[in-house]
């Protein structure tokens, strides 16, 4: 990511910091309506649509933010395993051919980190509270996408959904993933959450794939900092596992 991109991300996170402090999004109205609300904080009255599928941790990141905030949102199933993201129709939605995609109030956003930042602002939840937290959130979002999700997700995908993968490739990916897990575990060994004393979009990004422990083939008790942190996330009101929160599970032919 170049300097201009970093500056743009920092500016976006600055706006979410203001929204989190005020508890409301800029220029929007909060509503008590919402099909997924169970009391507590509420989301913007305009409904969110999230293009997603259950097997994707990247989709789970914004889906979990919407769920925990009690937002009024609708999942739109993306049939990734049948090639939908490669179709011309889907490329009209996202030229990158990826999920998730968020639609809200005429906006269409792609890339989970960008979507999380937008949701922090729109929901008035999970954003940084000051400039220092904003930098830390950005630091962990970048690290997650480059070091944690990149290797963990690829390793899990090949292990779970692809047969006959080269063992040397798997060994390489596993080693890189374990290095990232060790970094995160050390960071969490003396703190409850990644950035602040509360849940932020940094936590929601970093945990995206880690609830698929069985498919990754990892016992989080070996990483007690991660294990305890995931338990805290799991204890959040409205928390739901990705396979229950998003459509598309189980895959045809799989239990």
PDB file of C-alpha atoms in Angstrom:
ATOM      1  CA  UNK A   1       0.000   0.000   0.000  1.00  0.00           C
ATOM      2  CA  UNK A   2       1.482   3.396  -1.019  1.00  0.00           C
ATOM      3  CA  UNK A   3       1.602   6.600   1.008  1.00  0.00           C
ATOM      4  CA  UNK A   4      -1.481   8.057  -0.670  1.00  0.00           C
ATOM      5  CA  UNK A   5      -3.514   4.929   0.148  1.00  0.00           C
ATOM      6  CA  UNK A   6      -2.341   4.994   3.757  1.00  0.00           C
ATOM      7  CA  UNK A   7      -3.293   8.654   4.024  1.00  0.00           C
ATOM      8  CA  UNK A   8      -6.755   7.894   2.650  1.00  0.00           C
ATOM      9  CA  UNK A   9      -7.255   5.003   5.068  1.00  0.00           C
ATOM     10  CA  UNK A  10      -6.149   7.187   7.960  1.00  0.00           C
ATOM     11  CA  UNK A  11      -8.647   9.860   6.968  1.00  0.00           C
ATOM     12  CA  UNK A  12     -11.449   7.308   6.806  1.00  0.00           C
ATOM     13  CA  UNK A  13     -10.566   5.941  10.228  1.00  0.00           C
ATOM     14  CA  UNK A  14     -10.483   9.485  11.587  1.00  0.00           C
ATOM     15  CA  UNK A  15     -14.130   9.894  10.605  1.00  0.00           C
ATOM     16  CA  UNK A  16     -15.045   6.588  12.244  1.00  0.00           C
ATOM     17  CA  UNK A  17     -13.274   7.771  15.405  1.00  0.00           C
ATOM     18  CA  UNK A  18     -15.575  10.785  15.561  1.00  0.00           C
ATOM     19  CA  UNK A  19     -18.632   8.628  14.949  1.00  0.00           C
ATOM     20  CA  UNK A  20     -17.661   6.181  17.684  1.00  0.00           C
ATOM     21  CA  UNK A  21     -17.267   8.958  20.227  1.00  0.00           C
ATOM     22  CA  UNK A  22     -20.628  10.468  19.358  1.00  0.00           C
ATOM     23  CA  UNK A  23     -22.425   7.116  19.077  1.00  0.00           C
ATOM     24  CA  UNK A  24     -24.009   8.133  15.755  1.00  0.00           C
ATOM     25  CA  UNK A  25     -23.021   8.306  12.119  1.00  0.00           C
ATOM     26  CA  UNK A  26     -22.444  11.610  10.415  1.00  0.00           C
ATOM     27  CA  UNK A  27     -25.497  12.828   8.535  1.00  0.00           C
ATOM     28  CA  UNK A  28     -27.664   9.826   9.328  1.00  0.00           C
ATOM     29  CA  UNK A  29     -30.596   9.015  11.580  1.00  0.00           C
ATOM     30  CA  UNK A  30     -30.597   6.190  14.106  1.00  0.00           C
ATOM     31  CA  UNK A  31     -33.667   3.954  14.172  1.00  0.00           C
ATOM     32  CA  UNK A  32     -35.167   1.550  16.671  1.00  0.00           C
ATOM     33  CA  UNK A  33     -36.290  -0.741  13.856  1.00  0.00           C
ATOM     34  CA  UNK A  34     -34.261  -3.686  12.643  1.00  0.00           C
ATOM     35  CA  UNK A  35     -34.978  -7.306  11.866  1.00  0.00           C
ATOM     36  CA  UNK A  36     -31.863  -8.526  13.708  1.00  0.00           C
ATOM     37  CA  UNK A  37     -32.055  -6.286  16.761  1.00  0.00           C
ATOM     38  CA  UNK A  38     -32.493  -7.618  20.268  1.00  0.00           C
ATOM     39  CA  UNK A  39     -32.371  -4.349  22.184  1.00  0.00           C
ATOM     40  CA  UNK A  40     -29.381  -2.154  22.914  1.00  0.00           C
ATOM     41  CA  UNK A  41     -27.713  -0.069  20.263  1.00  0.00           C
ATOM     42  CA  UNK A  42     -29.414   0.235  16.903  1.00  0.00           C
ATOM     43  CA  UNK A  43     -28.239   0.865  13.379  1.00  0.00           C
ATOM     44  CA  UNK A  44     -28.984   3.386  10.686  1.00  0.00           C
ATOM     45  CA  UNK A  45     -32.595   3.094   9.550  1.00  0.00           C
ATOM     46  CA  UNK A  46     -31.494   2.313   5.996  1.00  0.00           C
ATOM     47  CA  UNK A  47     -30.953  -1.404   5.489  1.00  0.00           C
ATOM     48  CA  UNK A  48     -27.531  -2.847   4.682  1.00  0.00           C
ATOM     49  CA  UNK A  49     -27.087  -5.569   2.071  1.00  0.00           C
ATOM     50  CA  UNK A  50     -23.998  -7.748   2.377  1.00  0.00           C
ATOM     51  CA  UNK A  51     -22.936 -10.023  -0.485  1.00  0.00           C
ATOM     52  CA  UNK A  52     -21.462 -12.980   1.360  1.00  0.00           C
ATOM     53  CA  UNK A  53     -21.176 -16.738   1.797  1.00  0.00           C
ATOM     54  CA  UNK A  54     -20.729 -18.816   4.922  1.00  0.00           C
ATOM     55  CA  UNK A  55     -17.286 -20.265   4.207  1.00  0.00           C
ATOM     56  CA  UNK A  56     -15.614 -16.856   3.886  1.00  0.00           C
ATOM     57  CA  UNK A  57     -13.917 -15.333   6.898  1.00  0.00           C
ATOM     58  CA  UNK A  58     -13.522 -12.094   4.985  1.00  0.00           C
ATOM     59  CA  UNK A  59     -17.302 -11.964   4.611  1.00  0.00           C
ATOM     60  CA  UNK A  60     -17.700 -12.849   8.273  1.00  0.00           C
ATOM     61  CA  UNK A  61     -15.780  -9.752   9.367  1.00  0.00           C
ATOM     62  CA  UNK A  62     -18.438  -7.209   8.297  1.00  0.00           C
ATOM     63  CA  UNK A  63     -21.281  -9.686   8.887  1.00  0.00           C
ATOM     64  CA  UNK A  64     -20.200  -9.984  12.508  1.00  0.00           C
ATOM     65  CA  UNK A  65     -19.995  -6.206  12.869  1.00  0.00           C
ATOM     66  CA  UNK A  66     -23.549  -5.876  11.578  1.00  0.00           C
ATOM     67  CA  UNK A  67     -24.773  -8.715  13.775  1.00  0.00           C
ATOM     68  CA  UNK A  68     -23.166  -7.483  17.001  1.00  0.00           C
ATOM     69  CA  UNK A  69     -24.471  -3.964  16.413  1.00  0.00           C
ATOM     70  CA  UNK A  70     -28.016  -5.230  15.916  1.00  0.00           C
ATOM     71  CA  UNK A  71     -28.133  -3.647  12.480  1.00  0.00           C
ATOM     72  CA  UNK A  72     -30.942  -4.091   9.972  1.00  0.00           C
ATOM     73  CA  UNK A  73     -29.137  -6.070   7.294  1.00  0.00           C
ATOM     74  CA  UNK A  74     -29.774  -8.678   4.641  1.00  0.00           C
ATOM     75  CA  UNK A  75     -27.267 -11.278   3.435  1.00  0.00           C
ATOM     76  CA  UNK A  76     -27.203 -11.776  -0.319  1.00  0.00           C
ATOM     77  CA  UNK A  77     -25.775 -15.235  -1.043  1.00  0.00           C
ATOM     78  CA  UNK A  78     -22.753 -15.370  -3.341  1.00  0.00           C
ATOM     79  CA  UNK A  79     -22.363 -18.838  -4.866  1.00  0.00           C
ATOM     80  CA  UNK A  80     -18.582 -18.722  -4.837  1.00  0.00           C
ATOM     81  CA  UNK A  81     -18.036 -22.461  -5.199  1.00  0.00           C
ATOM     82  CA  UNK A  82     -20.069 -22.513  -8.409  1.00  0.00           C
ATOM     83  CA  UNK A  83     -18.063 -19.652  -9.851  1.00  0.00           C
ATOM     84  CA  UNK A  84     -20.479 -16.765  -9.402  1.00  0.00           C
ATOM     85  CA  UNK A  85     -17.723 -14.262  -8.635  1.00  0.00           C
ATOM     86  CA  UNK A  86     -16.221 -14.906 -12.077  1.00  0.00           C
ATOM     87  CA  UNK A  87     -19.415 -14.197 -14.003  1.00  0.00           C
ATOM     88  CA  UNK A  88     -19.882 -10.966 -15.985  1.00  0.00           C
ATOM     89  CA  UNK A  89     -22.951 -10.148 -13.893  1.00  0.00           C
ATOM     90  CA  UNK A  90     -20.999 -10.317 -10.643  1.00  0.00           C
ATOM     91  CA  UNK A  91     -18.054  -8.414 -12.113  1.00  0.00           C
ATOM     92  CA  UNK A  92     -20.512  -5.590 -12.688  1.00  0.00           C
ATOM     93  CA  UNK A  93     -21.036  -5.582  -8.930  1.00  0.00           C
ATOM     94  CA  UNK A  94     -17.361  -5.981  -8.040  1.00  0.00           C
ATOM     95  CA  UNK A  95     -14.777  -5.784 -10.795  1.00  0.00           C
ATOM     96  CA  UNK A  96     -12.283  -7.527  -8.484  1.00  0.00           C
ATOM     97  CA  UNK A  97     -14.480 -10.623  -8.457  1.00  0.00           C
ATOM     98  CA  UNK A  98     -14.464 -10.965  -4.683  1.00  0.00           C
ATOM     99  CA  UNK A  99     -16.785 -11.044  -1.690  1.00  0.00           C
ATOM    100  CA  UNK A 100     -17.787  -9.318   0.528  1.00  0.00           C
ATOM    101  CA  UNK A 101     -19.579  -6.380  -1.044  1.00  0.00           C
ATOM    102  CA  UNK A 102     -21.637  -3.969   1.052  1.00  0.00           C
ATOM    103  CA  UNK A 103     -24.491  -1.876  -0.323  1.00  0.00           C
ATOM    104  CA  UNK A 104     -25.943   0.939   1.757  1.00  0.00           C
ATOM    105  CA  UNK A 105     -27.683   4.187   0.861  1.00  0.00           C
ATOM    106  CA  UNK A 106     -26.569   4.046  -2.754  1.00  0.00           C
ATOM    107  CA  UNK A 107     -22.967   3.180  -1.887  1.00  0.00           C
ATOM    108  CA  UNK A 108     -21.282  -0.030  -2.945  1.00  0.00           C
ATOM    109  CA  UNK A 109     -18.119  -0.908  -1.039  1.00  0.00           C
ATOM    110  CA  UNK A 110     -15.628  -3.737  -1.454  1.00  0.00           C
ATOM    111  CA  UNK A 111     -12.704  -5.093   0.600  1.00  0.00           C
ATOM    112  CA  UNK A 112     -13.432  -6.140   4.169  1.00  0.00           C
ATOM    113  CA  UNK A 113     -11.189  -3.520   5.787  1.00  0.00           C
ATOM    114  CA  UNK A 114     -12.858  -0.663   3.924  1.00  0.00           C
ATOM    115  CA  UNK A 115     -16.289  -2.076   4.745  1.00  0.00           C
ATOM    116  CA  UNK A 116     -15.404  -2.412   8.434  1.00  0.00           C
ATOM    117  CA  UNK A 117     -14.236   1.191   8.561  1.00  0.00           C
ATOM    118  CA  UNK A 118     -17.454   2.348   6.920  1.00  0.00           C
ATOM    119  CA  UNK A 119     -19.567   0.311   9.320  1.00  0.00           C
ATOM    120  CA  UNK A 120     -17.748   1.738  12.332  1.00  0.00           C
ATOM    121  CA  UNK A 121     -18.775   5.175  11.111  1.00  0.00           C
ATOM    122  CA  UNK A 122     -22.302   4.271  10.018  1.00  0.00           C
ATOM    123  CA  UNK A 123     -23.117   2.246  13.122  1.00  0.00           C
ATOM    124  CA  UNK A 124     -21.274   4.397  15.630  1.00  0.00           C
ATOM    125  CA  UNK A 125     -19.691   1.213  16.997  1.00  0.00           C
ATOM    126  CA  UNK A 126     -16.306  -0.505  17.036  1.00  0.00           C
ATOM    127  CA  UNK A 127     -14.300   2.499  15.809  1.00  0.00           C
ATOM    128  CA  UNK A 128     -11.228   4.134  17.391  1.00  0.00           C
ATOM    129  CA  UNK A 129     -11.779   6.830  20.002  1.00  0.00           C
ATOM    130  CA  UNK A 130      -8.739   8.997  19.281  1.00  0.00           C
ATOM    131  CA  UNK A 131      -5.805   9.461  16.909  1.00  0.00           C
ATOM    132  CA  UNK A 132      -3.625   6.938  18.710  1.00  0.00           C
ATOM    133  CA  UNK A 133      -6.259   4.231  18.522  1.00  0.00           C
ATOM    134  CA  UNK A 134      -6.906   5.133  14.898  1.00  0.00           C
ATOM    135  CA  UNK A 135      -3.281   4.449  14.002  1.00  0.00           C
ATOM    136  CA  UNK A 136      -3.312   1.176  15.936  1.00  0.00           C
ATOM    137  CA  UNK A 137      -6.514   0.011  14.269  1.00  0.00           C
ATOM    138  CA  UNK A 138      -5.036   0.787  10.859  1.00  0.00           C
ATOM    139  CA  UNK A 139      -1.795  -0.999  11.771  1.00  0.00           C
ATOM    140  CA  UNK A 140      -3.619  -4.184  12.733  1.00  0.00           C
ATOM    141  CA  UNK A 141      -5.974  -4.083   9.749  1.00  0.00           C
ATOM    142  CA  UNK A 142      -2.980  -3.927   7.415  1.00  0.00           C
ATOM    143  CA  UNK A 143      -1.126  -6.645   9.309  1.00  0.00           C
ATOM    144  CA  UNK A 144      -4.183  -8.881   9.303  1.00  0.00           C
ATOM    145  CA  UNK A 145      -4.628  -8.695   5.551  1.00  0.00           C
ATOM    146  CA  UNK A 146      -0.930  -9.131   4.814  1.00  0.00           C
ATOM    147  CA  UNK A 147       0.199 -11.620   7.458  1.00  0.00           C
ATOM    148  CA  UNK A 148      -2.679 -13.326   9.276  1.00  0.00           C
ATOM    149  CA  UNK A 149      -5.664 -13.730   6.975  1.00  0.00           C
ATOM    150  CA  UNK A 150      -3.538 -14.155   3.852  1.00  0.00           C
ATOM    151  CA  UNK A 151      -1.763 -17.305   5.057  1.00  0.00           C
ATOM    152  CA  UNK A 152      -4.393 -18.669   7.445  1.00  0.00           C
ATOM    153  CA  UNK A 153      -7.219 -18.407   4.921  1.00  0.00           C
ATOM    154  CA  UNK A 154      -5.205 -19.883   2.059  1.00  0.00           C
ATOM    155  CA  UNK A 155      -3.985 -22.772   4.199  1.00  0.00           C
ATOM    156  CA  UNK A 156      -7.486 -23.526   5.465  1.00  0.00           C
ATOM    157  CA  UNK A 157      -8.990 -23.311   1.956  1.00  0.00           C
ATOM    158  CA  UNK A 158      -6.493 -25.768   0.495  1.00  0.00           C
ATOM    159  CA  UNK A 159      -6.750 -28.107   3.489  1.00  0.00           C
ATOM    160  CA  UNK A 160     -10.554 -28.135   3.586  1.00  0.00           C
ATOM    161  CA  UNK A 161     -11.808 -27.573   0.061  1.00  0.00           C
ATOM    162  CA  UNK A 162      -9.008 -28.673  -2.304  1.00  0.00           C
ATOM    163  CA  UNK A 163      -7.674 -32.217  -2.630  1.00  0.00           C
ATOM    164  CA  UNK A 164      -4.167 -33.171  -3.666  1.00  0.00           C
ATOM    165  CA  UNK A 165      -2.371 -29.976  -2.657  1.00  0.00           C
ATOM    166  CA  UNK A 166       1.427 -30.154  -2.746  1.00  0.00           C
ATOM    167  CA  UNK A 167       2.774 -30.938   0.734  1.00  0.00           C
ATOM    168  CA  UNK A 168       5.611 -28.446   0.394  1.00  0.00           C
ATOM    169  CA  UNK A 169       3.098 -25.694  -0.321  1.00  0.00           C
ATOM    170  CA  UNK A 170       1.052 -26.664   2.729  1.00  0.00           C
ATOM    171  CA  UNK A 171       4.131 -26.750   4.932  1.00  0.00           C
ATOM    172  CA  UNK A 172       5.141 -23.286   3.769  1.00  0.00           C
ATOM    173  CA  UNK A 173       1.678 -21.818   4.351  1.00  0.00           C
ATOM    174  CA  UNK A 174       1.345 -23.488   7.745  1.00  0.00           C
ATOM    175  CA  UNK A 175       4.678 -22.095   8.852  1.00  0.00           C
ATOM    176  CA  UNK A 176       3.720 -18.564   7.842  1.00  0.00           C
ATOM    177  CA  UNK A 177       0.338 -18.904   9.541  1.00  0.00           C
ATOM    178  CA  UNK A 178       1.910 -20.177  12.757  1.00  0.00           C
ATOM    179  CA  UNK A 179       4.288 -17.224  12.773  1.00  0.00           C
ATOM    180  CA  UNK A 180       1.327 -14.859  12.541  1.00  0.00           C
ATOM    181  CA  UNK A 181      -0.563 -16.734  15.270  1.00  0.00           C
ATOM    182  CA  UNK A 182       2.457 -16.412  17.556  1.00  0.00           C
ATOM    183  CA  UNK A 183       2.609 -12.652  16.989  1.00  0.00           C
ATOM    184  CA  UNK A 184      -1.085 -12.209  17.737  1.00  0.00           C
ATOM    185  CA  UNK A 185      -0.923 -14.534  20.737  1.00  0.00           C
ATOM    186  CA  UNK A 186       1.951 -12.578  22.273  1.00  0.00           C
ATOM    187  CA  UNK A 187       0.116  -9.305  21.722  1.00  0.00           C
ATOM    188  CA  UNK A 188      -3.026 -10.637  23.409  1.00  0.00           C
ATOM    189  CA  UNK A 189      -1.260 -12.286  26.330  1.00  0.00           C
ATOM    190  CA  UNK A 190      -1.528  -9.148  28.469  1.00  0.00           C
ATOM    191  CA  UNK A 191      -4.626  -7.479  27.048  1.00  0.00           C
ATOM    192  CA  UNK A 192      -8.304  -8.253  26.534  1.00  0.00           C
ATOM    193  CA  UNK A 193      -8.674  -6.811  23.034  1.00  0.00           C
ATOM    194  CA  UNK A 194      -6.341  -5.980  20.183  1.00  0.00           C
ATOM    195  CA  UNK A 195      -6.307  -2.177  20.363  1.00  0.00           C
ATOM    196  CA  UNK A 196      -8.388  -0.809  23.214  1.00  0.00           C
ATOM    197  CA  UNK A 197     -10.215  -2.018  26.312  1.00  0.00           C
ATOM    198  CA  UNK A 198     -13.208  -2.834  24.137  1.00  0.00           C
ATOM    199  CA  UNK A 199     -14.068  -4.510  20.849  1.00  0.00           C
ATOM    200  CA  UNK A 200     -12.985  -2.601  17.721  1.00  0.00           C
ATOM    201  CA  UNK A 201     -12.930  -3.333  14.018  1.00  0.00           C
ATOM    202  CA  UNK A 202      -9.361  -4.550  14.535  1.00  0.00           C
ATOM    203  CA  UNK A 203     -10.720  -7.464  16.577  1.00  0.00           C
ATOM    204  CA  UNK A 204     -13.495  -8.112  14.068  1.00  0.00           C
ATOM    205  CA  UNK A 205     -10.984  -8.248  11.233  1.00  0.00           C
ATOM    206  CA  UNK A 206      -8.435 -10.438  12.986  1.00  0.00           C
ATOM    207  CA  UNK A 207     -10.939 -13.015  14.236  1.00  0.00           C
ATOM    208  CA  UNK A 208     -12.552 -13.479  10.823  1.00  0.00           C
ATOM    209  CA  UNK A 209     -11.055 -16.880  10.038  1.00  0.00           C
ATOM    210  CA  UNK A 210     -10.117 -18.033  13.516  1.00  0.00           C
ATOM    211  CA  UNK A 211     -13.482 -19.535  14.429  1.00  0.00           C
ATOM    212  CA  UNK A 212     -12.812 -22.197  11.756  1.00  0.00           C
ATOM    213  CA  UNK A 213     -10.304 -23.918  14.060  1.00  0.00           C
ATOM    214  CA  UNK A 214     -11.275 -27.464  13.075  1.00  0.00           C
ATOM    215  CA  UNK A 215     -10.894 -26.702   9.383  1.00  0.00           C
ATOM    216  CA  UNK A 216      -7.580 -24.953   9.968  1.00  0.00           C
ATOM    217  CA  UNK A 217      -6.407 -27.842  12.122  1.00  0.00           C
ATOM    218  CA  UNK A 218      -5.344 -25.775  15.118  1.00  0.00           C
ATOM    219  CA  UNK A 219      -5.934 -26.116  18.837  1.00  0.00           C
ATOM    220  CA  UNK A 220      -6.136 -22.589  20.208  1.00  0.00           C
ATOM    221  CA  UNK A 221      -5.225 -23.808  23.696  1.00  0.00           C
ATOM    222  CA  UNK A 222      -1.663 -23.839  22.371  1.00  0.00           C
ATOM    223  CA  UNK A 223      -2.125 -20.087  21.903  1.00  0.00           C
ATOM    224  CA  UNK A 224      -3.863 -19.085  25.159  1.00  0.00           C
ATOM    225  CA  UNK A 225      -3.893 -15.383  24.357  1.00  0.00           C
ATOM    226  CA  UNK A 226      -5.844 -16.072  21.163  1.00  0.00           C
ATOM    227  CA  UNK A 227      -8.029 -18.692  22.856  1.00  0.00           C
ATOM    228  CA  UNK A 228      -9.128 -16.349  25.657  1.00  0.00           C
ATOM    229  CA  UNK A 229      -9.674 -13.442  23.262  1.00  0.00           C
ATOM    230  CA  UNK A 230     -11.845 -15.574  20.972  1.00  0.00           C
ATOM    231  CA  UNK A 231     -13.885 -16.602  24.010  1.00  0.00           C
ATOM    232  CA  UNK A 232     -14.455 -12.930  24.820  1.00  0.00           C
ATOM    233  CA  UNK A 233     -15.605 -12.271  21.270  1.00  0.00           C
ATOM    234  CA  UNK A 234     -17.830 -15.353  21.401  1.00  0.00           C
ATOM    235  CA  UNK A 235     -19.380 -14.067  24.634  1.00  0.00           C
ATOM    236  CA  UNK A 236     -20.554 -10.850  22.955  1.00  0.00           C
ATOM    237  CA  UNK A 237     -24.349 -10.498  22.825  1.00  0.00           C
ATOM    238  CA  UNK A 238     -25.687 -11.648  19.439  1.00  0.00           C
ATOM    239  CA  UNK A 239     -22.455 -13.486  18.499  1.00  0.00           C
ATOM    240  CA  UNK A 240     -23.113 -16.185  15.898  1.00  0.00           C
ATOM    241  CA  UNK A 241     -20.711 -18.603  14.209  1.00  0.00           C
ATOM    242  CA  UNK A 242     -20.100 -17.809  10.517  1.00  0.00           C
ATOM    243  CA  UNK A 243     -21.798 -21.021   9.409  1.00  0.00           C
ATOM    244  CA  UNK A 244     -24.973 -19.909  11.178  1.00  0.00           C
ATOM    245  CA  UNK A 245     -24.757 -16.222  10.354  1.00  0.00           C
ATOM    246  CA  UNK A 246     -24.306 -16.352   6.572  1.00  0.00           C
ATOM    247  CA  UNK A 247     -25.928 -18.433   3.803  1.00  0.00           C
ATOM    248  CA  UNK A 248     -24.362 -21.335   1.941  1.00  0.00           C
ATOM    249  CA  UNK A 249     -23.562 -23.919   4.627  1.00  0.00           C
ATOM    250  CA  UNK A 250     -23.220 -26.790   4.283  1.00  0.00           C
ATOM    251  CA  UNK A 251     -21.883 -27.104   0.787  1.00  0.00           C
ATOM    252  CA  UNK A 252     -23.651 -29.694  -1.386  1.00  0.00           C
ATOM    253  CA  UNK A 253     -22.142 -33.095  -0.741  1.00  0.00           C
ATOM    254  CA  UNK A 254     -20.657 -32.063   2.603  1.00  0.00           C
ATOM    255  CA  UNK A 255     -22.092 -32.804   6.017  1.00  0.00           C
TER     256      UNK A 255
END
